[in-house]
mmCIF file of C-alpha atoms in Angstrom:
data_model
loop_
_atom_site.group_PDB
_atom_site.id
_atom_site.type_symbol
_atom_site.label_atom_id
_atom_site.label_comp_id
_atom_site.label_asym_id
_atom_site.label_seq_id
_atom_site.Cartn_x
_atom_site.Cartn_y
_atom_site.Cartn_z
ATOM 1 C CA UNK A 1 0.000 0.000 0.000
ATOM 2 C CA UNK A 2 0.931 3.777 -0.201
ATOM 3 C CA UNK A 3 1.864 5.300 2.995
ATOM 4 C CA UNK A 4 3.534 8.731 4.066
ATOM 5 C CA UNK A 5 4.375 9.488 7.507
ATOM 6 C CA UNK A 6 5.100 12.578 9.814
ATOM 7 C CA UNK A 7 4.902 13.758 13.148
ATOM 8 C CA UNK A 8 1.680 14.119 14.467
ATOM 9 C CA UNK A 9 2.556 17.563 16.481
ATOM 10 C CA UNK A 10 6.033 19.398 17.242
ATOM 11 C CA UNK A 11 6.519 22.387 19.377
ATOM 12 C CA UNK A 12 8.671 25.054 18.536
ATOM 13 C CA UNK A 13 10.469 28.735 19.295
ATOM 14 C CA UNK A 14 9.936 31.751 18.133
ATOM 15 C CA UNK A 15 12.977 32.576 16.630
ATOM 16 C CA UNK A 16 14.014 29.132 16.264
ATOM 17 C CA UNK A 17 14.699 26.550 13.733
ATOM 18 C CA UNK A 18 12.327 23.407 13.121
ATOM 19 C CA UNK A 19 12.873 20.500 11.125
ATOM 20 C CA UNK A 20 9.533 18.223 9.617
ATOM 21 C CA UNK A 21 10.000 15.129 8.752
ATOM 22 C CA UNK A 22 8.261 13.042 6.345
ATOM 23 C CA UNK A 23 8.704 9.494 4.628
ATOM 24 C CA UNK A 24 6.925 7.569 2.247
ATOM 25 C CA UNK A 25 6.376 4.694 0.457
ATOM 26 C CA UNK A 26 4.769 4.857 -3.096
ATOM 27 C CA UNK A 27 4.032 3.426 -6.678
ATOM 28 C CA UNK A 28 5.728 5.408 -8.391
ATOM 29 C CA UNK A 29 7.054 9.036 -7.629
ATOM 30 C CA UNK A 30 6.282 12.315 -9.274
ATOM 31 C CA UNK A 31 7.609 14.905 -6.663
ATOM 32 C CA UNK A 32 7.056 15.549 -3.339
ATOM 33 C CA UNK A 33 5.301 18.869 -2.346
ATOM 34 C CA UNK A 34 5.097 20.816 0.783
ATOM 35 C CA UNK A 35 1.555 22.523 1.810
ATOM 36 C CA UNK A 36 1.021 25.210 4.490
ATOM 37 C CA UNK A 37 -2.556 24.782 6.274
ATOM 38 C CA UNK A 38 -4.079 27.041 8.966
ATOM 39 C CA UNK A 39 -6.677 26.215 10.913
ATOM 40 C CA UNK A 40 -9.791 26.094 8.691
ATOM 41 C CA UNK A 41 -8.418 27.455 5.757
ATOM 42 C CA UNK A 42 -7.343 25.269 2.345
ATOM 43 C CA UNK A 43 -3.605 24.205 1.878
ATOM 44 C CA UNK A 44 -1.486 26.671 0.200
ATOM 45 C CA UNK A 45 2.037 25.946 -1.841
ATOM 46 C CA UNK A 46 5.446 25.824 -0.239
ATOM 47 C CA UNK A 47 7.637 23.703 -1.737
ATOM 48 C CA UNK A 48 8.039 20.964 -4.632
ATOM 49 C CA UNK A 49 11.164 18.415 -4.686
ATOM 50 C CA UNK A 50 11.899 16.066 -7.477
ATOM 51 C CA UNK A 51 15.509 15.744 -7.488
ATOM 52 C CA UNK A 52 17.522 15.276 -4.245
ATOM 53 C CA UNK A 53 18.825 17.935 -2.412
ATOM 54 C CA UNK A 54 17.756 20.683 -1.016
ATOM 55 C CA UNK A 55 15.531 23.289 -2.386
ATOM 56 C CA UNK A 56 15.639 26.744 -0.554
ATOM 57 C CA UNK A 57 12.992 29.407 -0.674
ATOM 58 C CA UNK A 58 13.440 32.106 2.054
ATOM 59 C CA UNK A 59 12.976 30.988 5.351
ATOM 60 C CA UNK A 60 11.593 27.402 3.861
ATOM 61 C CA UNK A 61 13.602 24.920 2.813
ATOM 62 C CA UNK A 62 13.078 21.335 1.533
ATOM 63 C CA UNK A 63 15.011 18.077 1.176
ATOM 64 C CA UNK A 64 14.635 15.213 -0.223
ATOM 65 C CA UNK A 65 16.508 12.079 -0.569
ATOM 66 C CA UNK A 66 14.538 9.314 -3.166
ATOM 67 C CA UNK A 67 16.433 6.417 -2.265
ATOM 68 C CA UNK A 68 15.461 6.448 1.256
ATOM 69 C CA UNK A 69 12.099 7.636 1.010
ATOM 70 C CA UNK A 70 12.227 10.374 2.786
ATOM 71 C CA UNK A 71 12.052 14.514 2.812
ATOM 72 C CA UNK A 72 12.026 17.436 5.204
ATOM 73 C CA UNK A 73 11.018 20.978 5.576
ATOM 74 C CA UNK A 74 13.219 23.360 7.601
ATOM 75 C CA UNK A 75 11.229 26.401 9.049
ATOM 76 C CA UNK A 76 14.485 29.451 10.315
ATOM 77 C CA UNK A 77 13.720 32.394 12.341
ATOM 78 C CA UNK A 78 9.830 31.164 13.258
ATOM 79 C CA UNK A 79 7.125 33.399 13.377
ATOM 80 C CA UNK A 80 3.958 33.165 15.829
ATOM 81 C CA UNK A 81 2.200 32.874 12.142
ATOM 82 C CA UNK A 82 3.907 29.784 10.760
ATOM 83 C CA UNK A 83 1.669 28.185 13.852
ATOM 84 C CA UNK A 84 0.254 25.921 11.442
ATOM 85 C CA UNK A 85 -0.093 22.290 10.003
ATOM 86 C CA UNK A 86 1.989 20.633 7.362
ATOM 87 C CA UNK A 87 1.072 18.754 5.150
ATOM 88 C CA UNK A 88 3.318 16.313 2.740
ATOM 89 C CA UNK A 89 1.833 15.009 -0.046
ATOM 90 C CA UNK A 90 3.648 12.746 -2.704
ATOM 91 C CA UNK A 91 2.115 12.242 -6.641
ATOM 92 C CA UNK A 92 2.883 8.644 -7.460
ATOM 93 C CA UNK A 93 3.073 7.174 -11.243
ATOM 94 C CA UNK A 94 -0.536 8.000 -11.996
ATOM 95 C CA UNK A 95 0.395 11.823 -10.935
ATOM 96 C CA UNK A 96 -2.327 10.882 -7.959
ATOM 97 C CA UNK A 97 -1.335 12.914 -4.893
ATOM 98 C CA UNK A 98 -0.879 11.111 -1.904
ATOM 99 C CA UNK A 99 -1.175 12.985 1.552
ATOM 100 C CA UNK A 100 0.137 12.985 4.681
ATOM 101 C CA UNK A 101 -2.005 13.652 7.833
ATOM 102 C CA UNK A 102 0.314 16.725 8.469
ATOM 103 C CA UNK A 103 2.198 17.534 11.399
ATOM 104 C CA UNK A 104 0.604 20.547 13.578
ATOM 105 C CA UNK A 105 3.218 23.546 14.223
ATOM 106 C CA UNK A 106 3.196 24.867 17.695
ATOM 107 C CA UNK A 107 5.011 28.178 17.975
ATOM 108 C CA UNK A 108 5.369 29.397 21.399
ATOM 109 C CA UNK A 109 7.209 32.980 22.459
ATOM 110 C CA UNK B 1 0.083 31.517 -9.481
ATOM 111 C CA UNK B 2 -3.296 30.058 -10.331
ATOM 112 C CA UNK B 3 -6.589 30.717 -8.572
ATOM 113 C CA UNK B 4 -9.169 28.797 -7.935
ATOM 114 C CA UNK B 5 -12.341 29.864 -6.479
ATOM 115 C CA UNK B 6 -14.655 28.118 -4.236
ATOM 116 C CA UNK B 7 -18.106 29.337 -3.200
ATOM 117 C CA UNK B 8 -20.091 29.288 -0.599
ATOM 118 C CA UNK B 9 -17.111 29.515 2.464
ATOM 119 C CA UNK B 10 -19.832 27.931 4.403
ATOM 120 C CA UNK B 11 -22.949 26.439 4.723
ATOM 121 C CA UNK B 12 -25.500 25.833 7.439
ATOM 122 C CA UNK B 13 -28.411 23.070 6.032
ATOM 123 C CA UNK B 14 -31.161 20.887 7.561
ATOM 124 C CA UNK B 15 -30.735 17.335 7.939
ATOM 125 C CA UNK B 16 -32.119 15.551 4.535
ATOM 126 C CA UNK B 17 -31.469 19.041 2.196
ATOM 127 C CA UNK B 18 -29.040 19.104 -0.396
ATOM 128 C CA UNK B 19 -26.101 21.503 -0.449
ATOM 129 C CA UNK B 20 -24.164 22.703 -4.205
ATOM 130 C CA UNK B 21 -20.407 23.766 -3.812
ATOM 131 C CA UNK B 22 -19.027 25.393 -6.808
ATOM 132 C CA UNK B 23 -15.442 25.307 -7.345
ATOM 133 C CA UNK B 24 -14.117 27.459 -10.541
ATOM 134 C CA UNK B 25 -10.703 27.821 -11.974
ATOM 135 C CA UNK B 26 -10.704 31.674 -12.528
ATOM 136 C CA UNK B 27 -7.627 32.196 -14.844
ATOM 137 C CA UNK B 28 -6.887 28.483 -16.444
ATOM 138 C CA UNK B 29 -8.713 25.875 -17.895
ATOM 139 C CA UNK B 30 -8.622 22.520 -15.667
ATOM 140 C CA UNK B 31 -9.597 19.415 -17.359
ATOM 141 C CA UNK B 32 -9.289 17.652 -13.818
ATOM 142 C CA UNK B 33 -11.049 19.194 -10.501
ATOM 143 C CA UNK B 34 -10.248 16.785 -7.376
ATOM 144 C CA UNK B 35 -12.575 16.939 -4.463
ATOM 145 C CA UNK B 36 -11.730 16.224 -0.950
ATOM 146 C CA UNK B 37 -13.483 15.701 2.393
ATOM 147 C CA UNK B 38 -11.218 16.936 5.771
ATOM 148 C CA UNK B 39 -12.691 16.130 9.287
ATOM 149 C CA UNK B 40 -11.215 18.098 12.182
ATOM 150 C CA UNK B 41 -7.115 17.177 12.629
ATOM 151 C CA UNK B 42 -6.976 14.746 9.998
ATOM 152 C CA UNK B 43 -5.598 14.828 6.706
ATOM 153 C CA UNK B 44 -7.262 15.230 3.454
ATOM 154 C CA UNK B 45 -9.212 12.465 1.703
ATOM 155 C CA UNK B 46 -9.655 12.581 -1.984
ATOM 156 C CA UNK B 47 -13.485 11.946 -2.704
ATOM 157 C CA UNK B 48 -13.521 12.380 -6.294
ATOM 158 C CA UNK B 49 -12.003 13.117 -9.996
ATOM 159 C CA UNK B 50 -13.752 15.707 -11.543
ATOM 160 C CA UNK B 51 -13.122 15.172 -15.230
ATOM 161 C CA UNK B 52 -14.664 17.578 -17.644
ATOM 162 C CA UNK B 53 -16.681 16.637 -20.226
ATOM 163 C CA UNK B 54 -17.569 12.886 -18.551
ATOM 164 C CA UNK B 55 -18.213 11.161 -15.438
ATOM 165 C CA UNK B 56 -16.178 11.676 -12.632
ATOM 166 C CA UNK B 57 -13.981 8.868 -10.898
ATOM 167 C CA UNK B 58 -14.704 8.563 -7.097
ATOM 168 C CA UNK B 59 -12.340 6.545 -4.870
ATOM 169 C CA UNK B 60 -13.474 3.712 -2.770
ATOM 170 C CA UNK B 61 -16.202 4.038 -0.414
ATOM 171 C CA UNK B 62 -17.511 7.404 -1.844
ATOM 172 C CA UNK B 63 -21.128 7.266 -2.317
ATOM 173 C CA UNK B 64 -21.790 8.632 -6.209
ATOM 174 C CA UNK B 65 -25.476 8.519 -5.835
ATOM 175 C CA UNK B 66 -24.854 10.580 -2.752
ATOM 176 C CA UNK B 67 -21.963 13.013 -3.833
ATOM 177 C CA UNK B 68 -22.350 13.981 -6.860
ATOM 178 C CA UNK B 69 -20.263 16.047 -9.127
ATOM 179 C CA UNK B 70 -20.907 17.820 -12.329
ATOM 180 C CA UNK B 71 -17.952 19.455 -14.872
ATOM 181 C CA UNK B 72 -19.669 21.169 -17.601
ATOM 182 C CA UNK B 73 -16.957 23.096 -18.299
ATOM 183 C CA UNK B 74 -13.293 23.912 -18.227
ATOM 184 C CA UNK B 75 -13.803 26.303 -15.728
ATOM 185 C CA UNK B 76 -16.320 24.896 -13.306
ATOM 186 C CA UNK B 77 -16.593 21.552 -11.187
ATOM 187 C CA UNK B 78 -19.252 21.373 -8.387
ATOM 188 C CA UNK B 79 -20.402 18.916 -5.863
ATOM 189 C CA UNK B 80 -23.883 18.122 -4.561
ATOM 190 C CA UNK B 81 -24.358 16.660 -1.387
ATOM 191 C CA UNK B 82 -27.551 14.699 -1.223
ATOM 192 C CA UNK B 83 -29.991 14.242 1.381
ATOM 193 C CA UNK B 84 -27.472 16.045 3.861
ATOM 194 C CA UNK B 85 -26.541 14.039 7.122
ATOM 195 C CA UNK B 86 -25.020 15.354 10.369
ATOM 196 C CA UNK B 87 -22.168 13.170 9.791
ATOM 197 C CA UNK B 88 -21.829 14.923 6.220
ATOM 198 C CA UNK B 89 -20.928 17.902 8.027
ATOM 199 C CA UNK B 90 -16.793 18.725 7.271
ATOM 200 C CA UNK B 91 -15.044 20.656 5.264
ATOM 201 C CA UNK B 92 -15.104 20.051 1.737
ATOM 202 C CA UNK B 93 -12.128 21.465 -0.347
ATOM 203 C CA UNK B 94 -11.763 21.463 -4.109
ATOM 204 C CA UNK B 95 -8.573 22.054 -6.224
ATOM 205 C CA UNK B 96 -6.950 21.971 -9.783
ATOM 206 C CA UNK B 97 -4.072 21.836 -11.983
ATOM 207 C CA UNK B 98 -2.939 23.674 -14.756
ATOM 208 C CA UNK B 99 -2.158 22.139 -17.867
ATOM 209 C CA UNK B 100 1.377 23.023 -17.455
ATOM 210 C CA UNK B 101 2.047 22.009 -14.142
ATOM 211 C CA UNK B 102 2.275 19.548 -11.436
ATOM 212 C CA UNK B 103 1.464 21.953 -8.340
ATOM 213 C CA UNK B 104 -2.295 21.889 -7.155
ATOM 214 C CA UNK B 105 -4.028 25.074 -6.300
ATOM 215 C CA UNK B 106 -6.779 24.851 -3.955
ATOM 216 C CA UNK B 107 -10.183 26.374 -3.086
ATOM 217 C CA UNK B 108 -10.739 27.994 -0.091
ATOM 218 C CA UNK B 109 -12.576 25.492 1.444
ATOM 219 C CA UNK B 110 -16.406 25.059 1.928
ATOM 220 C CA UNK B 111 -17.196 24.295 5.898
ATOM 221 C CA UNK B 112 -20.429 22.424 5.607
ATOM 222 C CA UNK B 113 -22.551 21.810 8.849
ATOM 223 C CA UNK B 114 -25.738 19.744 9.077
ATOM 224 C CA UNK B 115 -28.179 20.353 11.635
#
């Protein structure tokens, strides 16, 4: 079956770095994307990884490493509003996306 | 990038009703519309492929007498939910891809309560 994992929850700093992690297991692999969702709003766009390595955009930054099946957003210098969840989501070979059930953000002063 | 538009942002209904979300792609033409169904802290669950021009595709378990989805045109996908239920109550989210691309945009989300 397809599967992608990540934390639940994590707690963080303002100020601070965080690291999310996410694996996944998939037929097939089209890209891995990064989504941004607060509370009762829609996912919005943060990142997209189809090579390894490390994709940086700001204060975001991806990774991703195919072999092992596995990827990770870095979040520098938090801000109370990146309080959010995260969602990874990766298309397999029928360009299907396949979620995550996102990792909450905590951001504490 | 893209927008897509999705109306109403909410809806209140009466157990038994039927509720229409519209979800439009305001500056491309989407082929494919993909609904999804979020209850509270858990991830999204794909419902349906909206595919223009002929029936949709909806994943297992999906009720298609129950849900059902129209996509008359390039622009415009929506849902029906039929003969509302309490437990239908969640938030329903649509989005699309360009032609072009690989990223999907998203609706803003329609929070649907049954009472």
């Amino acid at each position: 079956g397809q599967n992608i994992d990540q934390p639940t929850e994590m707690t963080a700093t303002e100020g601070a770095i965080v690291q999310i992690n996410c694996t996944y297991q998939t037929s097939g692999f089209n890209g891995l994307f990064w989504y941004q969702q607060h509370a009762g709003e829609a996912p919005t766009f943060l990142s997209y990884n189809v090579l390894d390595g490390l994709e940086e955009k700001g204060r975001f930054s991806s990774f991703l490493s195919r072999s092992k099946g596995y990827s990770y957003l870095l979040l520098k210098e938090l801000q109370m509003k990146d309080s959010a969840s995260y969602l990874c989501a990766v298309m397999d070979s029928n360009y299907q996306l396949i979620w995550g059930a996102g990792t909450k953000l905590i951001i504490k002063p | 990038g893209a927008v897509v538009s999705q109306h109403p942002s909410w809806v209140i209904c009466k157990s038994g009703t039927s509720v229409k979300i519209e979800c439009r792609s305001l500056d491309f033409q989407a082929t494919t519309m993909f609904w999804y169904r979020q209850f509270p802290k858990q991830s999204l669950m794909l419902m349906a492929t909206s595919n223009e021009g002929s029936k949709a595709t909806y994943e297992q378990g999906v009720e298609k007498d129950k849900f059902l989805i129209n996509h008359a045109s390039l622009t415009l996908s929506t849902l029906t939910v039929t003969s509302a239920h309490p437990e239908d109550s969640s938030f329903y989210i649509c989005s699309a891809r360009t032609p072009a691309g690989l990223e999907a945009f998203f609706g803003q989300g329609t929070r649907l309560t049954v009472v």
